[in-house]
Coordinates of C-alpha atoms and ligand atoms in Angstrom, one line a residue:
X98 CA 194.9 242.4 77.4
X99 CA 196.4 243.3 81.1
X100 CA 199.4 241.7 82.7
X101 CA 197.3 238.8 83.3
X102 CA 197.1 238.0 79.4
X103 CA 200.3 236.1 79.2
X104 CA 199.6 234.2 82.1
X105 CA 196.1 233.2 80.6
X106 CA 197.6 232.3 77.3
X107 CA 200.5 230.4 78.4
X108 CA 198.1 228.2 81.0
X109 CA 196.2 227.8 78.0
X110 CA 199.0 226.8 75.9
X111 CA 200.5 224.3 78.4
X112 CA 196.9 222.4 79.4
X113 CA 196.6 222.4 75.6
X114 CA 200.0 220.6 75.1
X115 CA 199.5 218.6 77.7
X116 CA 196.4 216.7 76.6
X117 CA 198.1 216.5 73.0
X118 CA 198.3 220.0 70.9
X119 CA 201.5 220.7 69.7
X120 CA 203.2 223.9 71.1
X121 CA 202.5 226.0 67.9
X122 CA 198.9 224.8 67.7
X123 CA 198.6 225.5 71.2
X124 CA 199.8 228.6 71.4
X125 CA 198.1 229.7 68.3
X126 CA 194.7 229.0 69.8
X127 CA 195.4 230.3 72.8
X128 CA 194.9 233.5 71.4
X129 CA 199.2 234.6 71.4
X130 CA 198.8 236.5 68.0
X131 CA 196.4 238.9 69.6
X132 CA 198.7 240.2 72.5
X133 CA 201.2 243.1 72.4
X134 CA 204.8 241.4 71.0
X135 CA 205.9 242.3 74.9
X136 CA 203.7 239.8 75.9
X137 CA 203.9 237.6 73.3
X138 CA 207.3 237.3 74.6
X139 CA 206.3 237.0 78.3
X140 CA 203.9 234.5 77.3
X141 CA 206.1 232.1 75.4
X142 CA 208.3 232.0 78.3
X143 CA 206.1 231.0 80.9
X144 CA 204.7 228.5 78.6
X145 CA 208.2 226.9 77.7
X146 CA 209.2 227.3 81.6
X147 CA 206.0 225.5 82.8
X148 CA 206.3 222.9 79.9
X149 CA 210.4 222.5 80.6
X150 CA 209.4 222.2 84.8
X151 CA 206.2 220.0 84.8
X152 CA 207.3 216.8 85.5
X153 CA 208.5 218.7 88.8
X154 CA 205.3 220.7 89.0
X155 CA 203.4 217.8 89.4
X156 CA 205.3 216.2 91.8
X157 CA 204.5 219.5 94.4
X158 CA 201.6 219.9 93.6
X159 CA 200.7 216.3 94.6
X160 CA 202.3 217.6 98.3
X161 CA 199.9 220.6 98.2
X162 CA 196.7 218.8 96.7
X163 CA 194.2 216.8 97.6
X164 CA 193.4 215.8 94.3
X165 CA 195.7 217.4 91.3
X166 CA 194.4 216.9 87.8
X167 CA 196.7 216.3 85.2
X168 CA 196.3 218.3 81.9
X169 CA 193.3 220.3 83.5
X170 CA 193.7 224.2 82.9
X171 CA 194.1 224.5 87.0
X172 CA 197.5 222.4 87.0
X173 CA 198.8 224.5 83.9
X174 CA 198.2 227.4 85.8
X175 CA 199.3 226.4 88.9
X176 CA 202.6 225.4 87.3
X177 CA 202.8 228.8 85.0
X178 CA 202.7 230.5 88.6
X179 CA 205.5 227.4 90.5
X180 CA 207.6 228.8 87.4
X181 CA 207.5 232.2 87.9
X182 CA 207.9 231.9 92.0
X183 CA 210.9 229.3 91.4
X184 CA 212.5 230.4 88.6
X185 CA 211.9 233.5 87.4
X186 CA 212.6 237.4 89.1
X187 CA 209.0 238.3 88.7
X188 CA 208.1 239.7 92.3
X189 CA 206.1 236.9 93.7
X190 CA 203.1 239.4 94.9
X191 CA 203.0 239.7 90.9
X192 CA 202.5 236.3 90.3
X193 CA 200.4 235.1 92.6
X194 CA 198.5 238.2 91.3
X195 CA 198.0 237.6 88.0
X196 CA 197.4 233.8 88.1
X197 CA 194.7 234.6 90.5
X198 CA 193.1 236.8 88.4
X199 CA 193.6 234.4 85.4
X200 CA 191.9 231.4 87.7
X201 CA 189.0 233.9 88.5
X202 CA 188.6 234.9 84.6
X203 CA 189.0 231.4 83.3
X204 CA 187.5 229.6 86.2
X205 CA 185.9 230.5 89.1
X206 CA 186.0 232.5 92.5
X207 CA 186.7 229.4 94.7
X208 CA 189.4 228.1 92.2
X209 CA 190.9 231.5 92.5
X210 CA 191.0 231.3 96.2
X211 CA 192.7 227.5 95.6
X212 CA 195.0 229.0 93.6
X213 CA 196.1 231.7 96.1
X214 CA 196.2 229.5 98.8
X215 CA 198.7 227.0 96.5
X216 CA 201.0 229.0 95.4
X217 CA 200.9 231.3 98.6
X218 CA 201.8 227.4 100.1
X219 CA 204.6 226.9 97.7
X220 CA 206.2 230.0 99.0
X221 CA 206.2 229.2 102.6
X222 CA 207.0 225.6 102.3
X223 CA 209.5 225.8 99.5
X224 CA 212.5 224.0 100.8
X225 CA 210.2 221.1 101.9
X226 CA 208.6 221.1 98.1
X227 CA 211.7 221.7 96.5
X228 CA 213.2 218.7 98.4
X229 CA 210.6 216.4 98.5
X230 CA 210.6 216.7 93.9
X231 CA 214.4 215.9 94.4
X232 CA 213.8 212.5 95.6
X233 CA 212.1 210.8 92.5
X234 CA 213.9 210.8 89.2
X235 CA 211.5 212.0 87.0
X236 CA 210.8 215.5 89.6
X237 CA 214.6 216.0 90.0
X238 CA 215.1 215.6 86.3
X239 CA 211.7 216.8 84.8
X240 CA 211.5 214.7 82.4
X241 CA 209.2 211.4 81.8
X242 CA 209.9 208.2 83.4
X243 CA 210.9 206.0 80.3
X244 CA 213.0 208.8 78.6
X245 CA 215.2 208.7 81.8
X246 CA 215.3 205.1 81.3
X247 CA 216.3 205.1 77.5
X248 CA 218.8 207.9 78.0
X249 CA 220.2 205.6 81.1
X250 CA 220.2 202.7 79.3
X251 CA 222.2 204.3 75.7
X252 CA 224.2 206.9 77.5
X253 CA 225.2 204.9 81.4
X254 CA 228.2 208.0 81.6
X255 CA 226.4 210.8 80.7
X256 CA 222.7 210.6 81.2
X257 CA 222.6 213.1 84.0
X258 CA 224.2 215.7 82.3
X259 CA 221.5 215.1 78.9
X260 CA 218.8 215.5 81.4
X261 CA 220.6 218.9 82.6
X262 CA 221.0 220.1 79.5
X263 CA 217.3 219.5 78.5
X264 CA 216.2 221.6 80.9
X265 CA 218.7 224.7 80.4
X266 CA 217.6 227.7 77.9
X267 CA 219.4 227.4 74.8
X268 CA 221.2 230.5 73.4
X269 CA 220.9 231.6 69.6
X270 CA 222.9 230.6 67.1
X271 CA 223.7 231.9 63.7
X272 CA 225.0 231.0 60.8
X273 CA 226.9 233.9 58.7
X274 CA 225.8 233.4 55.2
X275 CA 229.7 233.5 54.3
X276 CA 228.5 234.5 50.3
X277 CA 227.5 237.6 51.6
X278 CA 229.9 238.5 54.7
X279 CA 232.6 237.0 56.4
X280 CA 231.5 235.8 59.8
X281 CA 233.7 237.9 61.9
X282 CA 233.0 241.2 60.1
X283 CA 229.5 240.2 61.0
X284 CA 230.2 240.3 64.5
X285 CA 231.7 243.3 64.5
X286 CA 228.9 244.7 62.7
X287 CA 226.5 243.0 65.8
X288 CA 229.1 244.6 68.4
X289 CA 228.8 247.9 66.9
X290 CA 225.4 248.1 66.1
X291 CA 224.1 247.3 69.9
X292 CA 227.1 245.7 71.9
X293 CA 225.3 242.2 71.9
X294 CA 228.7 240.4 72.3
X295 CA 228.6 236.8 70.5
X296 CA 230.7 234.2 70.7
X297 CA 232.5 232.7 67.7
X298 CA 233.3 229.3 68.9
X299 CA 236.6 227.2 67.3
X300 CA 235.5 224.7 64.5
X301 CA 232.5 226.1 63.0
X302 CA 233.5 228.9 60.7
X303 CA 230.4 230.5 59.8
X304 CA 228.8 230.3 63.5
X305 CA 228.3 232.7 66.1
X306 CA 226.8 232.2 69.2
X307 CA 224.3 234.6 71.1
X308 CA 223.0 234.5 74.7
X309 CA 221.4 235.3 75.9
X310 CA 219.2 235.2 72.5
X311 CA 217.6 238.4 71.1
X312 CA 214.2 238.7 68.7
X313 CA 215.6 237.6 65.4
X314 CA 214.0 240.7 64.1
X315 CA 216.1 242.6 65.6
X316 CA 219.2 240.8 64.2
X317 CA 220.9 243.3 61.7
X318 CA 220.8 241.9 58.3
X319 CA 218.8 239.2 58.7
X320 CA 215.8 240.1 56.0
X321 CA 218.6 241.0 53.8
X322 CA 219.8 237.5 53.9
X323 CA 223.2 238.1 56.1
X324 CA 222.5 235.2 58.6
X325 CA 220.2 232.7 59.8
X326 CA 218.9 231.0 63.1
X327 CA 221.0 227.6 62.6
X328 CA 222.2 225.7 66.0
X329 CA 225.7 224.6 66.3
X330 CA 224.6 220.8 66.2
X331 CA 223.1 221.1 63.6
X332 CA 225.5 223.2 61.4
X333 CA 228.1 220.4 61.8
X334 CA 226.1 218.2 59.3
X335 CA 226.7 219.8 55.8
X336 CA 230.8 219.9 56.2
X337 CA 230.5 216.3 56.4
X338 CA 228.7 215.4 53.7
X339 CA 231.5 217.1 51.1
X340 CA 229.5 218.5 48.4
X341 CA 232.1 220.1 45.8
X342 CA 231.4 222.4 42.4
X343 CA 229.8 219.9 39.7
X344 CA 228.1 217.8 42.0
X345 CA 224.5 216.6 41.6
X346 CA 223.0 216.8 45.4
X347 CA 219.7 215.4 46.7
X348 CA 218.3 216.8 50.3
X349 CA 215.8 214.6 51.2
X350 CA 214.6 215.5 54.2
X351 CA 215.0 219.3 53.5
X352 CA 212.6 221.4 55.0
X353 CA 212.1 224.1 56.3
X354 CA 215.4 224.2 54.8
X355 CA 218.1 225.1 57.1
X356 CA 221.2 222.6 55.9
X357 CA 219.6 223.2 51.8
X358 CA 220.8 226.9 52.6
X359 CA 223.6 225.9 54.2
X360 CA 224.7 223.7 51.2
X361 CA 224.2 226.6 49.1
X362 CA 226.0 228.9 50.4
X363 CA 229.1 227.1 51.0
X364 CA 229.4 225.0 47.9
X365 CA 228.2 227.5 45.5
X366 CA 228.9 225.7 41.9
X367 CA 227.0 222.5 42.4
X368 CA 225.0 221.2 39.6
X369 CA 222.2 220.5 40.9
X370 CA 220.5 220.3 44.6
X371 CA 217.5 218.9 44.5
X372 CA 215.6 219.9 47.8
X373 CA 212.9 217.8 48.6
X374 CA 210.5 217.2 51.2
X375 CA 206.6 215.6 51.6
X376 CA 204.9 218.5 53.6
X377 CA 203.8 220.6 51.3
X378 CA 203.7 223.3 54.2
X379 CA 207.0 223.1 55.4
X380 CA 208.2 223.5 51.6
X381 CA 206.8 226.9 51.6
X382 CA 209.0 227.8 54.5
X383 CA 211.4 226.7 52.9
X384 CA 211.0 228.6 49.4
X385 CA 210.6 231.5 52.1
X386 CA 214.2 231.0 53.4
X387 CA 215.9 230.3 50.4
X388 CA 213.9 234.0 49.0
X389 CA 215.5 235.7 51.9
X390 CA 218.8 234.7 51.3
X391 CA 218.9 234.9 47.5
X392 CA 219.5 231.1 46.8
X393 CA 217.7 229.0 44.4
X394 CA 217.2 225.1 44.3
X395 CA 215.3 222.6 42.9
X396 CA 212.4 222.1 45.0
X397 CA 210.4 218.9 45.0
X398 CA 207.8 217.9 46.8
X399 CA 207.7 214.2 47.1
X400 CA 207.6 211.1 49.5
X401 CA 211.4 209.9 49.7
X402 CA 210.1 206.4 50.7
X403 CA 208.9 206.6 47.1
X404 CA 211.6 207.9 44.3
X405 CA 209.6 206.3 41.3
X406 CA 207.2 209.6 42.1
X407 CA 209.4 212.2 41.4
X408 CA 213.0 211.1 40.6
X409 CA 214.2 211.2 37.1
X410 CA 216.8 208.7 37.2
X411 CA 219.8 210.5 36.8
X412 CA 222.1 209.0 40.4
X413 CA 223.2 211.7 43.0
X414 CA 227.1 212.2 43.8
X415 CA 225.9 213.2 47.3
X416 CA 222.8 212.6 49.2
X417 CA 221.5 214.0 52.9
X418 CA 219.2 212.5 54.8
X419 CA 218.0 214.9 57.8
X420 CA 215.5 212.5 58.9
X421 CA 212.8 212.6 61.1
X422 CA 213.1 211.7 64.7
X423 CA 212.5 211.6 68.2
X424 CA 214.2 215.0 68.3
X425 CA 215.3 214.2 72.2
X426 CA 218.7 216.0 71.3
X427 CA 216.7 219.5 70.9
X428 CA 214.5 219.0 74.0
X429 CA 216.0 222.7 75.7
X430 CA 214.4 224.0 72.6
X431 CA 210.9 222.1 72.3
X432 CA 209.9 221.2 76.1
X433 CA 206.5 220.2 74.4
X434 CA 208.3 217.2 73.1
X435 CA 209.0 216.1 77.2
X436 CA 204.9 215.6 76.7
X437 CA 204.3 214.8 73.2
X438 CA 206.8 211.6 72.3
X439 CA 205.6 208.2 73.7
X440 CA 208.5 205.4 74.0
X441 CA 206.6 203.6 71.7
X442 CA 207.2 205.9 68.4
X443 CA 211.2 205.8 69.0
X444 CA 210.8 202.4 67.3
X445 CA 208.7 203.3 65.0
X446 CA 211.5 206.5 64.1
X447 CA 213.8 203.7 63.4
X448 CA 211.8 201.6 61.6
X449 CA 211.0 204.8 59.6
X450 CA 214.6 206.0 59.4
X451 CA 215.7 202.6 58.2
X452 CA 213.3 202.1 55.5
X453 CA 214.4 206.2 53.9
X454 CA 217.8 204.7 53.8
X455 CA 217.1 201.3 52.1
X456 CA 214.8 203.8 49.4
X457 CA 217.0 206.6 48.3
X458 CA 220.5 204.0 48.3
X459 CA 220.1 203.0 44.9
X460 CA 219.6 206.8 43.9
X461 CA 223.3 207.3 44.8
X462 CA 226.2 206.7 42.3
X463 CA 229.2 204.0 42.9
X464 CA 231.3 206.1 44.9
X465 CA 228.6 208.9 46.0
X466 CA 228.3 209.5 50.0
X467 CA 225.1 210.2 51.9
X468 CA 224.9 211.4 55.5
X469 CA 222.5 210.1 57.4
X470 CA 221.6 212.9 60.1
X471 CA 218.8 213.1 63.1
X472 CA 219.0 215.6 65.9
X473 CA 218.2 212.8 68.1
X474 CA 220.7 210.8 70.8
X475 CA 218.6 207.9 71.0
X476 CA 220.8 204.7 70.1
X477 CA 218.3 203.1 68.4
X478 CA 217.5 206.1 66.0
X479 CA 221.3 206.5 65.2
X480 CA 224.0 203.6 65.4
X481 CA 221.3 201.0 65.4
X482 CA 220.1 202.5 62.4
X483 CA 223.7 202.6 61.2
X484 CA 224.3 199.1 62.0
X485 CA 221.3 198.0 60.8
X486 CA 221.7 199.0 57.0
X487 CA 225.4 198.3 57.1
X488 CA 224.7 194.6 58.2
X489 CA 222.3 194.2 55.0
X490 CA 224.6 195.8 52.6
X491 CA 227.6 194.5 54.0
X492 CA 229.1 194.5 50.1
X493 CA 227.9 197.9 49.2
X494 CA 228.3 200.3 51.6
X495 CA 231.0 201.2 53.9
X496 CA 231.2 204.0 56.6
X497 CA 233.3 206.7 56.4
X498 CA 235.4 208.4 59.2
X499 CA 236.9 211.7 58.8
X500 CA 239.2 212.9 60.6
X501 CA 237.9 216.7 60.7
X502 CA 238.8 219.0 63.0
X503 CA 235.5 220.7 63.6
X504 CA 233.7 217.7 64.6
X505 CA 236.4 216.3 66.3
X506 CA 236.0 219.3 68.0
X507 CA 232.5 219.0 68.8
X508 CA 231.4 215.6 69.0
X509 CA 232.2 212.0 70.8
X510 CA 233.5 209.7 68.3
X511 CA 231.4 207.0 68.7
X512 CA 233.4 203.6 69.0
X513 CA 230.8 201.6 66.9
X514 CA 229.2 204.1 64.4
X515 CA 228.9 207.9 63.8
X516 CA 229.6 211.2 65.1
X517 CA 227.4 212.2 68.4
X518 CA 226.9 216.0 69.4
X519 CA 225.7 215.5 72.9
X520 CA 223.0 218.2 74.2
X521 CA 224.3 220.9 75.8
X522 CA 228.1 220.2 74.9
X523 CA 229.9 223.5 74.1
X524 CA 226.5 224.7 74.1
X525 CA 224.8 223.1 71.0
X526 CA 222.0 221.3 70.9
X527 CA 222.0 217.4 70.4
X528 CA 222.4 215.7 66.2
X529 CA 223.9 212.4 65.2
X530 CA 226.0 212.2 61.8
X531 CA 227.0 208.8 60.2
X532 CA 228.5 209.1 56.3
X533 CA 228.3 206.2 54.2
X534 CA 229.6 205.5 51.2
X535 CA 228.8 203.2 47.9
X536 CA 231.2 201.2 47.1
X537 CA 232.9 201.5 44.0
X538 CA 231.9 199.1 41.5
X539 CA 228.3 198.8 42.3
X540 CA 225.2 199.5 40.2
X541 CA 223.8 203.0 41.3
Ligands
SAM156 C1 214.4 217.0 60.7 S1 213.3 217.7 59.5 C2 214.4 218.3 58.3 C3 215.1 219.6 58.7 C4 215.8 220.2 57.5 N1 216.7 219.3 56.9 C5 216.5 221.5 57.9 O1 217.8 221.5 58.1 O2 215.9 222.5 58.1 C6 212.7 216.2 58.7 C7 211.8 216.5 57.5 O3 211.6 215.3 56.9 C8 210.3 215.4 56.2 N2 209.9 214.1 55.9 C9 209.3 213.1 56.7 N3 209.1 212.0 56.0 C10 209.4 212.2 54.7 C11 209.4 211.5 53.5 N4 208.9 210.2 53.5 N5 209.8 212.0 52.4 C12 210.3 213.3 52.4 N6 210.4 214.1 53.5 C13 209.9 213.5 54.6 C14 209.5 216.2 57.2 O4 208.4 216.8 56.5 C15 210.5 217.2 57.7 O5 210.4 218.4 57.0

């Protein structure tokens, strides 16, 4: 494919998206797999750009439009080419270039002249543009209306800079499998091997951060098992939980398996963790990751809103629940989510969240903990869940703060419930923790 490939499979992607697709789908049928892995790369960067900017794509283009359609492959064009003109070094001649040529192969000769004319618009009317997107909320922030309004509402300090930090490119982070290599001797390995410089950051012992990112495959030791992709946020949830030698674990939400690795490798003599999950899919990628890094679990596939199905009634001393959620606190990460969530499922995330807690409590022992984890920042998907189950088991459960240094470190101690990583602070990606424990004396 010429240069024009990545632009005509990233407007594909984004109009796919758009009207409903997720991003791998998208990109899949888009026809990504079949271009060179330069322009794979190229590709997948317009397509996140245009996806991360399209709130404030639309906005212009309703200033240089007579009629812009929404989710039609001209608009994801269009805002593959604002992205490159605003926000990337591609020479402009280049970009207006290849999206014409795209809107000529895709489309037809007349939309290729629109297309020239718009973006050749764009150019000479920037500051105009740029200034009139700054004046609405949802074009300054890029980001849809009632997510501004929920992350107002539960965050009235620090919404602006959640929006901010939804919009910036995240950087890679790794997590040394400390089994195999101490963390800092890995980085010395990474400096020697191609002077990528990384950043180990205070409080998270096995992390190290990289940015700007590089292909994973080009990561040294990483099909031998040395380290994995792991963001900061989300390493902070396994110290938490306390898993020691002896100790019968239950991961319950656990693929594709990134904190079920993690709990292996640093508590290497438990008993048992059972790692299960219901999509049959994602528990092949995670049998794939634990094969890479040499660890070994029990894995179950199972609906955790149903234990009678697979549990064998022995109790757990520890139980994680990485549940599923609105994932607004990874939004640098998965733009697509900007387009995909609706304001009504965050309801129905709690609801959901809620109802995994009430089902795998009695699987826990008198005096067992489970963390209850989500990488969202949501109120209602974290302390209101929190609050929720602690208000109808007022007798059995209690929370419990620790005083730990590396999330002290890294997150806002909540005053009612939990530990909040915000996005973007000391540049990790959003996750909630709350630990609760059984009280002692109850029936498991
Ligand atoms: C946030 S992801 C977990 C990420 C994982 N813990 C990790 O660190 O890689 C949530 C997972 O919950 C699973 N899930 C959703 N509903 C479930 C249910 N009722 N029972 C078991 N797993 C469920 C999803 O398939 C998904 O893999």
């Amino acid at each position: 494919m010429s240069g024009a490939g990545s632009r005509r499979v990233s407007a594909l992607a984004v109009c796919a998206v758009l009207q409903g697709r997720s991003y791998a789908r998208a990109l899949d049928d888009a026809g990504h797999a079949r271009l060179s892995r330069e322009r794979q790369a190229l590709a997948s960067e317009l397509a996140q750009g245009a996806l991360r900017w399209q709130h404030r794509h639309s906005e212009i283009l309703r200033h240089l439009m007579d009629r812009p359609r929404p989710a039609s492959q001209l608009n994801a064009l269009l805002s593959v080419g604002l992205f490159q003109l605003s926000r990337t070094r591609i020479p402009a001649h280049a970009a207006v270039h290849a999206c014409v040529a795209v809107a000529k192969e895709l489309l037809s000769p007349a939309v290729a002249r629109l297309v020239n004319a718009v973006l050749r618009r764009y150019l000479r009317e920037r500051s105009r543009l740029e200034a009139a997107a700054d004046r609405r909320l949802e074009s300054r922030f890029s980001h849809p209306g009632w997510m501004i309004q929920r992350f107002q509402a539960g965050w009235p300090g620090h919404w602006e800079s959640i929006l901010r930090a939804g919009n910036r490119k995240p950087p890679l982070w790794l997590r040394v499998n400390r089994a195999r290599l101490d963390p800092h001797a890995y980085r010395l390995r990474l400096l020697n091997a191609a002077a990528w410089s990384c950043g180990r950051p205070q409080g998270l012992p096995d992390g190290l951060r990289i940015d700007p990112p590089m292909p994973v495959s080009r990561l040294p030791g990483f099909s031998e098992g040395v380290v994995s992709v792991q963001d900061a946020g989300a390493q902070l949830a396994v110290p938490l939980l306390g898993a020691r030698p002896g100790m019968r674990v239950l991961d319950a939400c656990a693929a594709p398996g990134g904190k079920t690795a993690q709990l292996l490798e640093t508590c290497p003599g438990m008993m048992e963790l059972v790692a299960l999950d219901s999509d049959a899919g994602r528990l092949d990628r995670l049998k794939e990751n634990l094969d890479r890094l040499g660890l070994g679990a029990n894995v179950c596939l199972g609906d955790a809103l149903r234990p009678r199905e697979w549990w064998d009634g022995q109790p757990f001393d520890r139980i994680l629940v990485d549940a599923p959620c609105s994932a607004t606190g990874v939004i640098r990460r998965h733009p697509d989510i900007k387009h995909l969530r609706r304001s009504a499922d965050i309801p129905r995330f709690a609801r959901l969240q809620s109802r995994l807690l009430i089902s795998l409590w009695p699987l826990l022992k008198p005096g067992g903990r489970l963390l209850y984890s989500v990488c969202s920042v949501l109120p209602d998907e974290t302390v209101g869940v929190i609050e929720g189950f602690l208000r109808e088991n007022v007798a059995l459960a209690r929370e419990v703060r620790r005083s730990d240094r590396s999330s002290e470190a890294w997150t806002l101690p909540l005053s009612s419930h939990g530990y909040q990583v915000l996005p973007g602070s000391r540049c990790a990606d959003g996750h909630f923790n709350a630990l609760l424990e059984k009280t002692a004396g109850t029936k498991a």
